Amino acid sequence: MKRLAILLSGRGSNFDAIAENIAKGSLDASIGIVISNRPEARGLSLARERGIPALAISSKGLDREVYDHTLIQTLRQQEVDLICLAGYTRVLSAGFVREYANRILNIHPSLLPAFPGLDAQRQALDYGVKLSGCTVHFVDEYLDAGPVLLQAAVPVFDDDTVATLSTRILVEEHRIYSEAIRLVLQGDYRIEGRRVVLK
Ligand code: GRF
């Protein structure tokens, strides 16, 4: 069975949705380890409640290369097939991306390339778009930038707040992340330049 590693920094709802899909048999994979760069992340306790190995490796005060080297050492012992960033707040170093070329996914709460970076839902509201959504993409060393695998759109309503829009987007995040993982693990795609072509 294919093994995932999840990197997160906080709440962990995307991790939990993936774990739930695995538990109920709709995603054929196992989660070898959950790692958080923030020891207080709720995602770590959610993982432990599910009996999934969960590790805090604090990134405080460490520069990217040093921290990512530690991450790589840990992940090498796990023999993972795919790394899923799920609310992981650090940009990965080029060295890390090279080690796991085309084997790292991220989910972002906007229709990229619109609104990369922090507070994507706030950015969408401030800009006044009528549609937003979420994107699962391969990760390169740039922020929210690699080839797009799947996207889902949601409407933005006039009376939306960051909270209501985020909730609407999150429902789609929880749906498409597992779908994207399934596609990648089954090898049902090829990457042509920036395009991910689904078979
Ligand atoms: C999600 O909105 C995700 O798209 C973004 O960070 C948030 C993480 O939420 N990258 P959670 O920790 O999975 O609940």
JSON list of C-alpha atoms and ligand atoms in Angstrom, two decimals:
[
{"chain": "A", "resi": 1, "resn": "MET", "atom": "CA", "xyz": [0.00, 0.00, 0.00]},
{"chain": "A", "resi": 2, "resn": "LYS", "atom": "CA", "xyz": [1.22, 3.51, -0.82]},
{"chain": "A", "resi": 3, "resn": "ARG", "atom": "CA", "xyz": [2.38, 5.58, 2.13]},
{"chain": "A", "resi": 4, "resn": "LEU", "atom": "CA", "xyz": [1.74, 9.26, 2.72]},
{"chain": "A", "resi": 5, "resn": "ALA", "atom": "CA", "xyz": [3.49, 11.75, 4.97]},
{"chain": "A", "resi": 6, "resn": "ILE", "atom": "CA", "xyz": [1.52, 14.80, 6.03]},
{"chain": "A", "resi": 7, "resn": "LEU", "atom": "CA", "xyz": [3.21, 18.09, 6.90]},
{"chain": "A", "resi": 8, "resn": "LEU", "atom": "CA", "xyz": [1.07, 20.61, 8.73]},
{"chain": "A", "resi": 9, "resn": "SER", "atom": "CA", "xyz": [1.32, 23.59, 11.05]},
{"chain": "A", "resi": 10, "resn": "GLY", "atom": "CA", "xyz": [-2.10, 24.05, 12.60]},
{"chain": "A", "resi": 11, "resn": "ARG", "atom": "CA", "xyz": [-5.75, 23.00, 12.70]},
{"chain": "A", "resi": 12, "resn": "GLY", "atom": "CA", "xyz": [-5.36, 19.88, 10.60]},
{"chain": "A", "resi": 13, "resn": "SER", "atom": "CA", "xyz": [-8.83, 19.62, 9.07]},
{"chain": "A", "resi": 14, "resn": "ASN", "atom": "CA", "xyz": [-7.44, 18.65, 5.65]},
{"chain": "A", "resi": 15, "resn": "PHE", "atom": "CA", "xyz": [-5.29, 15.96, 7.24]},
{"chain": "A", "resi": 16, "resn": "ASP", "atom": "CA", "xyz": [-8.33, 14.71, 9.14]},
{"chain": "A", "resi": 17, "resn": "ALA", "atom": "CA", "xyz": [-10.45, 14.55, 5.99]},
{"chain": "A", "resi": 18, "resn": "ILE", "atom": "CA", "xyz": [-7.73, 12.50, 4.26]},
{"chain": "A", "resi": 19, "resn": "ALA", "atom": "CA", "xyz": [-7.43, 10.20, 7.27]},
{"chain": "A", "resi": 20, "resn": "GLU", "atom": "CA", "xyz": [-11.21, 9.80, 7.38]},
{"chain": "A", "resi": 21, "resn": "ASN", "atom": "CA", "xyz": [-11.35, 8.84, 3.69]},
{"chain": "A", "resi": 22, "resn": "ILE", "atom": "CA", "xyz": [-8.63, 6.26, 4.30]},
{"chain": "A", "resi": 23, "resn": "ALA", "atom": "CA", "xyz": [-10.46, 4.93, 7.38]},
{"chain": "A", "resi": 24, "resn": "LYS", "atom": "CA", "xyz": [-13.70, 4.47, 5.50]},
{"chain": "A", "resi": 25, "resn": "GLY", "atom": "CA", "xyz": [-11.98, 2.83, 2.54]},
{"chain": "A", "resi": 26, "resn": "SER", "atom": "CA", "xyz": [-12.54, 5.48, -0.11]},
{"chain": "A", "resi": 27, "resn": "LEU", "atom": "CA", "xyz": [-8.84, 6.27, -0.40]},
{"chain": "A", "resi": 28, "resn": "ASP", "atom": "CA", "xyz": [-6.41, 3.38, -0.70]},
{"chain": "A", "resi": 29, "resn": "ALA", "atom": "CA", "xyz": [-3.32, 4.57, 1.16]},
{"chain": "A", "resi": 30, "resn": "SER", "atom": "CA", "xyz": [-1.83, 4.75, 4.61]},
{"chain": "A", "resi": 31, "resn": "ILE", "atom": "CA", "xyz": [-0.46, 7.71, 6.53]},
{"chain": "A", "resi": 32, "resn": "GLY", "atom": "CA", "xyz": [3.01, 6.81, 7.78]},
{"chain": "A", "resi": 33, "resn": "ILE", "atom": "CA", "xyz": [3.62, 9.98, 9.72]},
{"chain": "A", "resi": 34, "resn": "VAL", "atom": "CA", "xyz": [2.27, 13.44, 10.48]},
{"chain": "A", "resi": 35, "resn": "ILE", "atom": "CA", "xyz": [4.90, 16.09, 11.12]},
{"chain": "A", "resi": 36, "resn": "SER", "atom": "CA", "xyz": [4.28, 19.60, 12.38]},
{"chain": "A", "resi": 37, "resn": "ASN", "atom": "CA", "xyz": [6.79, 22.42, 12.58]},
{"chain": "A", "resi": 38, "resn": "ARG", "atom": "CA", "xyz": [4.63, 23.82, 15.39]},
{"chain": "A", "resi": 39, "resn": "PRO", "atom": "CA", "xyz": [4.47, 21.61, 18.48]},
{"chain": "A", "resi": 40, "resn": "GLU", "atom": "CA", "xyz": [1.10, 23.08, 19.52]},
{"chain": "A", "resi": 41, "resn": "ALA", "atom": "CA", "xyz": [-0.64, 22.24, 16.22]},
{"chain": "A", "resi": 42, "resn": "ARG", "atom": "CA", "xyz": [-4.07, 20.70, 16.71]},
{"chain": "A", "resi": 43, "resn": "GLY", "atom": "CA", "xyz": [-3.35, 18.43, 13.73]},
{"chain": "A", "resi": 44, "resn": "LEU", "atom": "CA", "xyz": [-0.84, 16.52, 15.88]},
{"chain": "A", "resi": 45, "resn": "SER", "atom": "CA", "xyz": [-3.43, 15.65, 18.52]},
{"chain": "A", "resi": 46, "resn": "LEU", "atom": "CA", "xyz": [-5.96, 14.69, 15.83]},
{"chain": "A", "resi": 47, "resn": "ALA", "atom": "CA", "xyz": [-3.35, 12.30, 14.42]},
{"chain": "A", "resi": 48, "resn": "ARG", "atom": "CA", "xyz": [-2.61, 10.78, 17.83]},
{"chain": "A", "resi": 49, "resn": "GLU", "atom": "CA", "xyz": [-6.34, 10.29, 18.44]},
{"chain": "A", "resi": 50, "resn": "ARG", "atom": "CA", "xyz": [-6.40, 8.27, 15.24]},
{"chain": "A", "resi": 51, "resn": "GLY", "atom": "CA", "xyz": [-3.34, 6.27, 16.26]},
{"chain": "A", "resi": 52, "resn": "ILE", "atom": "CA", "xyz": [-1.20, 7.78, 13.51]},
{"chain": "A", "resi": 53, "resn": "PRO", "atom": "CA", "xyz": [2.44, 8.53, 14.42]},
{"chain": "A", "resi": 54, "resn": "ALA", "atom": "CA", "xyz": [2.74, 12.28, 14.95]},
{"chain": "A", "resi": 55, "resn": "LEU", "atom": "CA", "xyz": [5.96, 14.18, 15.39]},
{"chain": "A", "resi": 56, "resn": "ALA", "atom": "CA", "xyz": [6.66, 17.79, 16.32]},
{"chain": "A", "resi": 57, "resn": "ILE", "atom": "CA", "xyz": [9.89, 19.12, 14.87]},
{"chain": "A", "resi": 58, "resn": "SER", "atom": "CA", "xyz": [10.00, 22.77, 15.79]},
{"chain": "A", "resi": 59, "resn": "SER", "atom": "CA", "xyz": [11.24, 25.12, 13.10]},
{"chain": "A", "resi": 60, "resn": "LYS", "atom": "CA", "xyz": [11.64, 28.04, 15.48]},
{"chain": "A", "resi": 61, "resn": "GLY", "atom": "CA", "xyz": [14.81, 30.00, 14.77]},
{"chain": "A", "resi": 62, "resn": "LEU", "atom": "CA", "xyz": [16.05, 27.53, 12.15]},
{"chain": "A", "resi": 63, "resn": "ASP", "atom": "CA", "xyz": [16.77, 28.56, 8.61]},
{"chain": "A", "resi": 64, "resn": "ARG", "atom": "CA", "xyz": [15.08, 26.75, 5.78]},
{"chain": "A", "resi": 65, "resn": "GLU", "atom": "CA", "xyz": [17.98, 24.56, 4.64]},
{"chain": "A", "resi": 66, "resn": "VAL", "atom": "CA", "xyz": [18.84, 23.39, 8.16]},
{"chain": "A", "resi": 67, "resn": "TYR", "atom": "CA", "xyz": [15.25, 22.62, 9.04]},
{"chain": "A", "resi": 68, "resn": "ASP", "atom": "CA", "xyz": [14.49, 20.87, 5.77]},
{"chain": "A", "resi": 69, "resn": "HIS", "atom": "CA", "xyz": [17.61, 18.72, 6.16]},
{"chain": "A", "resi": 70, "resn": "THR", "atom": "CA", "xyz": [16.19, 17.42, 9.46]},
{"chain": "A", "resi": 71, "resn": "LEU", "atom": "CA", "xyz": [12.85, 16.82, 7.77]},
{"chain": "A", "resi": 72, "resn": "ILE", "atom": "CA", "xyz": [14.49, 14.84, 4.96]},
{"chain": "A", "resi": 73, "resn": "GLN", "atom": "CA", "xyz": [16.38, 12.66, 7.48]},
{"chain": "A", "resi": 74, "resn": "THR", "atom": "CA", "xyz": [13.12, 11.86, 9.24]},
{"chain": "A", "resi": 75, "resn": "LEU", "atom": "CA", "xyz": [11.18, 11.21, 6.06]},
{"chain": "A", "resi": 76, "resn": "ARG", "atom": "CA", "xyz": [13.87, 8.95, 4.58]},
{"chain": "A", "resi": 77, "resn": "GLN", "atom": "CA", "xyz": [13.26, 6.49, 7.42]},
{"chain": "A", "resi": 78, "resn": "GLN", "atom": "CA", "xyz": [9.58, 6.42, 6.48]},
{"chain": "A", "resi": 79, "resn": "GLU", "atom": "CA", "xyz": [9.88, 5.44, 2.81]},
{"chain": "A", "resi": 80, "resn": "VAL", "atom": "CA", "xyz": [6.90, 7.56, 1.81]},
{"chain": "A", "resi": 81, "resn": "ASP", "atom": "CA", "xyz": [5.45, 7.66, -1.70]},
{"chain": "A", "resi": 82, "resn": "LEU", "atom": "CA", "xyz": [3.87, 11.09, -1.45]},
{"chain": "A", "resi": 83, "resn": "ILE", "atom": "CA", "xyz": [4.17, 14.10, 0.82]},
{"chain": "A", "resi": 84, "resn": "CYS", "atom": "CA", "xyz": [1.03, 16.15, 1.39]},
{"chain": "A", "resi": 85, "resn": "LEU", "atom": "CA", "xyz": [1.28, 19.67, 2.72]},
{"chain": "A", "resi": 86, "resn": "ALA", "atom": "CA", "xyz": [-1.90, 20.39, 4.61]},
{"chain": "A", "resi": 87, "resn": "GLY", "atom": "CA", "xyz": [-1.81, 23.86, 6.10]},
{"chain": "A", "resi": 88, "resn": "TYR", "atom": "CA", "xyz": [1.98, 23.78, 6.28]},
{"chain": "A", "resi": 89, "resn": "THR", "atom": "CA", "xyz": [3.13, 27.36, 6.61]},
{"chain": "A", "resi": 90, "resn": "ARG", "atom": "CA", "xyz": [6.72, 27.13, 5.40]},
{"chain": "A", "resi": 91, "resn": "VAL", "atom": "CA", "xyz": [8.04, 27.29, 1.87]},
{"chain": "A", "resi": 92, "resn": "LEU", "atom": "CA", "xyz": [10.16, 24.21, 1.15]},
{"chain": "A", "resi": 93, "resn": "SER", "atom": "CA", "xyz": [13.83, 24.58, 0.19]},
{"chain": "A", "resi": 94, "resn": "ALA", "atom": "CA", "xyz": [15.04, 23.67, -3.30]},
{"chain": "A", "resi": 95, "resn": "GLY", "atom": "CA", "xyz": [16.93, 20.74, -1.73]},
{"chain": "A", "resi": 96, "resn": "PHE", "atom": "CA", "xyz": [13.77, 19.29, -0.25]},
{"chain": "A", "resi": 97, "resn": "VAL", "atom": "CA", "xyz": [11.85, 19.72, -3.50]},
{"chain": "A", "resi": 98, "resn": "ARG", "atom": "CA", "xyz": [14.66, 17.98, -5.40]},
{"chain": "A", "resi": 99, "resn": "GLU", "atom": "CA", "xyz": [14.64, 15.04, -2.97]},
{"chain": "A", "resi": 100, "resn": "TYR", "atom": "CA", "xyz": [10.92, 14.52, -3.56]},
{"chain": "A", "resi": 101, "resn": "ALA", "atom": "CA", "xyz": [10.55, 15.85, -7.11]},
{"chain": "A", "resi": 102, "resn": "ASN", "atom": "CA", "xyz": [6.90, 15.64, -8.26]},
{"chain": "A", "resi": 103, "resn": "ARG", "atom": "CA", "xyz": [6.03, 13.79, -5.07]},
{"chain": "A", "resi": 104, "resn": "ILE", "atom": "CA", "xyz": [4.83, 16.75, -2.99]},
{"chain": "A", "resi": 105, "resn": "LEU", "atom": "CA", "xyz": [1.30, 18.15, -3.09]},
{"chain": "A", "resi": 106, "resn": "ASN", "atom": "CA", "xyz": [-0.15, 21.27, -1.49]},
{"chain": "A", "resi": 107, "resn": "ILE", "atom": "CA", "xyz": [-3.65, 22.63, -1.11]},
{"chain": "A", "resi": 108, "resn": "HIS", "atom": "CA", "xyz": [-4.33, 26.35, -1.29]},
{"chain": "A", "resi": 109, "resn": "PRO", "atom": "CA", "xyz": [-7.64, 28.14, -0.61]},
{"chain": "A", "resi": 110, "resn": "SER", "atom": "CA", "xyz": [-7.93, 30.09, -3.87]},
{"chain": "A", "resi": 111, "resn": "LEU", "atom": "CA", "xyz": [-8.04, 29.47, -7.59]},
{"chain": "A", "resi": 112, "resn": "LEU", "atom": "CA", "xyz": [-4.32, 29.85, -8.28]},
{"chain": "A", "resi": 113, "resn": "PRO", "atom": "CA", "xyz": [-2.60, 31.82, -9.69]},
{"chain": "A", "resi": 114, "resn": "ALA", "atom": "CA", "xyz": [-5.01, 34.27, -8.03]},
{"chain": "A", "resi": 115, "resn": "PHE", "atom": "CA", "xyz": [-4.25, 35.11, -4.42]},
{"chain": "A", "resi": 116, "resn": "PRO", "atom": "CA", "xyz": [-1.17, 33.09, -3.46]},
{"chain": "A", "resi": 117, "resn": "GLY", "atom": "CA", "xyz": [0.31, 33.41, 0.02]},
{"chain": "A", "resi": 118, "resn": "LEU", "atom": "CA", "xyz": [-1.37, 34.19, 3.30]},
{"chain": "A", "resi": 119, "resn": "ASP", "atom": "CA", "xyz": [-5.04, 35.10, 3.82]},
{"chain": "A", "resi": 120, "resn": "ALA", "atom": "CA", "xyz": [-6.16, 34.00, 0.36]},
{"chain": "A", "resi": 121, "resn": "GLN", "atom": "CA", "xyz": [-9.84, 34.24, 1.34]},
{"chain": "A", "resi": 122, "resn": "ARG", "atom": "CA", "xyz": [-9.34, 37.80, 2.62]},
{"chain": "A", "resi": 123, "resn": "GLN", "atom": "CA", "xyz": [-7.49, 38.66, -0.60]},
{"chain": "A", "resi": 124, "resn": "ALA", "atom": "CA", "xyz": [-10.41, 37.30, -2.67]},
{"chain": "A", "resi": 125, "resn": "LEU", "atom": "CA", "xyz": [-12.98, 39.33, -0.72]},
{"chain": "A", "resi": 126, "resn": "ASP", "atom": "CA", "xyz": [-10.88, 42.49, -0.89]},
{"chain": "A", "resi": 127, "resn": "TYR", "atom": "CA", "xyz": [-10.43, 42.08, -4.65]},
{"chain": "A", "resi": 128, "resn": "GLY", "atom": "CA", "xyz": [-14.15, 41.57, -5.16]},
{"chain": "A", "resi": 129, "resn": "VAL", "atom": "CA", "xyz": [-14.07, 38.38, -7.20]},
{"chain": "A", "resi": 130, "resn": "LYS", "atom": "CA", "xyz": [-17.39, 36.55, -7.67]},
{"chain": "A", "resi": 131, "resn": "LEU", "atom": "CA", "xyz": [-15.82, 33.10, -7.72]},
{"chain": "A", "resi": 132, "resn": "SER", "atom": "CA", "xyz": [-13.06, 31.65, -5.62]},
{"chain": "A", "resi": 133, "resn": "GLY", "atom": "CA", "xyz": [-12.18, 28.12, -4.59]},
{"chain": "A", "resi": 134, "resn": "CYS", "atom": "CA", "xyz": [-9.24, 25.89, -3.93]},
{"chain": "A", "resi": 135, "resn": "THR", "atom": "CA", "xyz": [-6.32, 24.33, -5.78]},
{"chain": "A", "resi": 136, "resn": "VAL", "atom": "CA", "xyz": [-4.29, 21.18, -5.30]},
{"chain": "A", "resi": 137, "resn": "HIS", "atom": "CA", "xyz": [-0.92, 21.55, -6.98]},
{"chain": "A", "resi": 138, "resn": "PHE", "atom": "CA", "xyz": [2.50, 19.96, -7.15]},
{"chain": "A", "resi": 139, "resn": "VAL", "atom": "CA", "xyz": [5.04, 21.81, -5.06]},
{"chain": "A", "resi": 140, "resn": "ASP", "atom": "CA", "xyz": [8.16, 23.48, -6.33]},
{"chain": "A", "resi": 141, "resn": "GLU", "atom": "CA", "xyz": [10.46, 25.82, -4.43]},
{"chain": "A", "resi": 142, "resn": "TYR", "atom": "CA", "xyz": [8.26, 28.84, -5.06]},
{"chain": "A", "resi": 143, "resn": "LEU", "atom": "CA", "xyz": [5.20, 29.85, -3.06]},
{"chain": "A", "resi": 144, "resn": "ASP", "atom": "CA", "xyz": [1.91, 28.27, -4.23]},
{"chain": "A", "resi": 145, "resn": "ALA", "atom": "CA", "xyz": [3.37, 27.91, -7.71]},
{"chain": "A", "resi": 146, "resn": "GLY", "atom": "CA", "xyz": [3.78, 24.33, -9.04]},
{"chain": "A", "resi": 147, "resn": "PRO", "atom": "CA", "xyz": [1.66, 22.59, -11.73]},
{"chain": "A", "resi": 148, "resn": "VAL", "atom": "CA", "xyz": [-2.07, 22.51, -10.95]},
{"chain": "A", "resi": 149, "resn": "LEU", "atom": "CA", "xyz": [-3.62, 19.09, -10.41]},
{"chain": "A", "resi": 150, "resn": "LEU", "atom": "CA", "xyz": [-7.22, 19.86, -9.42]},
{"chain": "A", "resi": 151, "resn": "GLN", "atom": "CA", "xyz": [-9.31, 22.92, -8.67]},
{"chain": "A", "resi": 152, "resn": "ALA", "atom": "CA", "xyz": [-12.84, 23.49, -7.38]},
{"chain": "A", "resi": 153, "resn": "ALA", "atom": "CA", "xyz": [-14.75, 26.77, -7.57]},
{"chain": "A", "resi": 154, "resn": "VAL", "atom": "CA", "xyz": [-17.27, 28.23, -5.12]},
{"chain": "A", "resi": 155, "resn": "PRO", "atom": "CA", "xyz": [-19.36, 31.42, -5.42]},
{"chain": "A", "resi": 156, "resn": "VAL", "atom": "CA", "xyz": [-18.49, 34.51, -3.40]},
{"chain": "A", "resi": 157, "resn": "PHE", "atom": "CA", "xyz": [-21.63, 36.16, -2.03]},
{"chain": "A", "resi": 158, "resn": "ASP", "atom": "CA", "xyz": [-22.10, 39.86, -1.27]},
{"chain": "A", "resi": 159, "resn": "ASP", "atom": "CA", "xyz": [-22.57, 39.23, 2.42]},
{"chain": "A", "resi": 160, "resn": "ASP", "atom": "CA", "xyz": [-19.62, 36.86, 2.77]},
{"chain": "A", "resi": 161, "resn": "THR", "atom": "CA", "xyz": [-17.10, 37.30, 5.54]},
{"chain": "A", "resi": 162, "resn": "VAL", "atom": "CA", "xyz": [-13.68, 35.65, 5.63]},
{"chain": "A", "resi": 163, "resn": "ALA", "atom": "CA", "xyz": [-15.25, 33.04, 7.90]},
{"chain": "A", "resi": 164, "resn": "THR", "atom": "CA", "xyz": [-18.22, 32.17, 5.67]},
{"chain": "A", "resi": 165, "resn": "LEU", "atom": "CA", "xyz": [-16.14, 32.10, 2.49]},
{"chain": "A", "resi": 166, "resn": "SER", "atom": "CA", "xyz": [-13.45, 29.99, 4.17]},
{"chain": "A", "resi": 167, "resn": "THR", "atom": "CA", "xyz": [-16.05, 27.48, 5.35]},
{"chain": "A", "resi": 168, "resn": "ARG", "atom": "CA", "xyz": [-17.51, 27.15, 1.84]},
{"chain": "A", "resi": 169, "resn": "ILE", "atom": "CA", "xyz": [-14.03, 26.66, 0.34]},
{"chain": "A", "resi": 170, "resn": "LEU", "atom": "CA", "xyz": [-13.01, 24.19, 3.03]},
{"chain": "A", "resi": 171, "resn": "VAL", "atom": "CA", "xyz": [-15.81, 21.78, 2.08]},
{"chain": "A", "resi": 172, "resn": "GLU", "atom": "CA", "xyz": [-14.29, 21.62, -1.42]},
{"chain": "A", "resi": 173, "resn": "GLU", "atom": "CA", "xyz": [-10.75, 21.35, -0.04]},
{"chain": "A", "resi": 174, "resn": "HIS", "atom": "CA", "xyz": [-11.70, 18.27, 1.93]},
{"chain": "A", "resi": 175, "resn": "ARG", "atom": "CA", "xyz": [-13.22, 16.72, -1.18]},
{"chain": "A", "resi": 176, "resn": "ILE", "atom": "CA", "xyz": [-10.58, 17.44, -3.83]},
{"chain": "A", "resi": 177, "resn": "TYR", "atom": "CA", "xyz": [-7.46, 16.77, -1.74]},
{"chain": "A", "resi": 178, "resn": "SER", "atom": "CA", "xyz": [-8.28, 13.08, -1.37]},
{"chain": "A", "resi": 179, "resn": "GLU", "atom": "CA", "xyz": [-9.29, 12.92, -5.03]},
{"chain": "A", "resi": 180, "resn": "ALA", "atom": "CA", "xyz": [-5.95, 14.44, -6.07]},
{"chain": "A", "resi": 181, "resn": "ILE", "atom": "CA", "xyz": [-4.01, 12.03, -3.86]},
{"chain": "A", "resi": 182, "resn": "ARG", "atom": "CA", "xyz": [-5.88, 9.12, -5.44]},
{"chain": "A", "resi": 183, "resn": "LEU", "atom": "CA", "xyz": [-4.97, 10.33, -8.94]},
{"chain": "A", "resi": 184, "resn": "VAL", "atom": "CA", "xyz": [-1.31, 10.67, -8.09]},
{"chain": "A", "resi": 185, "resn": "LEU", "atom": "CA", "xyz": [-1.03, 7.36, -6.26]},
{"chain": "A", "resi": 186, "resn": "GLN", "atom": "CA", "xyz": [-2.70, 5.56, -9.16]},
{"chain": "A", "resi": 187, "resn": "GLY", "atom": "CA", "xyz": [-0.38, 7.33, -11.62]},
{"chain": "A", "resi": 188, "resn": "ASP", "atom": "CA", "xyz": [-3.35, 8.57, -13.64]},
{"chain": "A", "resi": 189, "resn": "TYR", "atom": "CA", "xyz": [-1.60, 11.70, -14.92]},
{"chain": "A", "resi": 190, "resn": "ARG", "atom": "CA", "xyz": [1.42, 13.05, -16.68]},
{"chain": "A", "resi": 191, "resn": "ILE", "atom": "CA", "xyz": [3.13, 16.41, -16.28]},
{"chain": "A", "resi": 192, "resn": "GLU", "atom": "CA", "xyz": [3.78, 18.39, -19.48]},
{"chain": "A", "resi": 193, "resn": "GLY", "atom": "CA", "xyz": [5.52, 21.62, -18.58]},
{"chain": "A", "resi": 194, "resn": "ARG", "atom": "CA", "xyz": [3.08, 23.42, -16.32]},
{"chain": "A", "resi": 195, "resn": "ARG", "atom": "CA", "xyz": [0.15, 21.24, -17.32]},
{"chain": "A", "resi": 196, "resn": "VAL", "atom": "CA", "xyz": [-0.98, 18.18, -15.47]},
{"chain": "A", "resi": 197, "resn": "VAL", "atom": "CA", "xyz": [-2.79, 16.01, -17.99]},
{"chain": "A", "resi": 198, "resn": "LEU", "atom": "CA", "xyz": [-5.19, 13.50, -16.45]},
{"chain": "A", "resi": 199, "resn": "LYS", "atom": "CA", "xyz": [-5.49, 10.13, -18.14]},
{"chain": "B", "resi": 1, "resn": "GRF", "atom": "C1", "xyz": [-6.43, 25.40, 4.39]},
{"chain": "B", "resi": 1, "resn": "GRF", "atom": "O1", "xyz": [-7.30, 26.45, 4.02]},
{"chain": "B", "resi": 1, "resn": "GRF", "atom": "C2", "xyz": [-5.43, 25.14, 3.30]},
{"chain": "B", "resi": 1, "resn": "GRF", "atom": "O2", "xyz": [-5.94, 25.35, 2.01]},
{"chain": "B", "resi": 1, "resn": "GRF", "atom": "C3", "xyz": [-4.35, 26.15, 3.60]},
{"chain": "B", "resi": 1, "resn": "GRF", "atom": "O3", "xyz": [-4.29, 26.20, 5.00]},
{"chain": "B", "resi": 1, "resn": "GRF", "atom": "C4", "xyz": [-5.54, 25.81, 5.54]},
{"chain": "B", "resi": 1, "resn": "GRF", "atom": "C5", "xyz": [-5.25, 24.66, 6.45]},
{"chain": "B", "resi": 1, "resn": "GRF", "atom": "O4", "xyz": [-6.40, 24.24, 7.15]},
{"chain": "B", "resi": 1, "resn": "GRF", "atom": "N1", "xyz": [-3.11, 25.78, 2.97]},
{"chain": "B", "resi": 1, "resn": "GRF", "atom": "P1", "xyz": [-6.34, 22.88, 7.98]},
{"chain": "B", "resi": 1, "resn": "GRF", "atom": "O5", "xyz": [-5.15, 22.98, 8.92]},
{"chain": "B", "resi": 1, "resn": "GRF", "atom": "O6", "xyz": [-6.20, 21.75, 7.01]},
{"chain": "B", "resi": 1, "resn": "GRF", "atom": "O7", "xyz": [-7.63, 22.84, 8.73]}
]
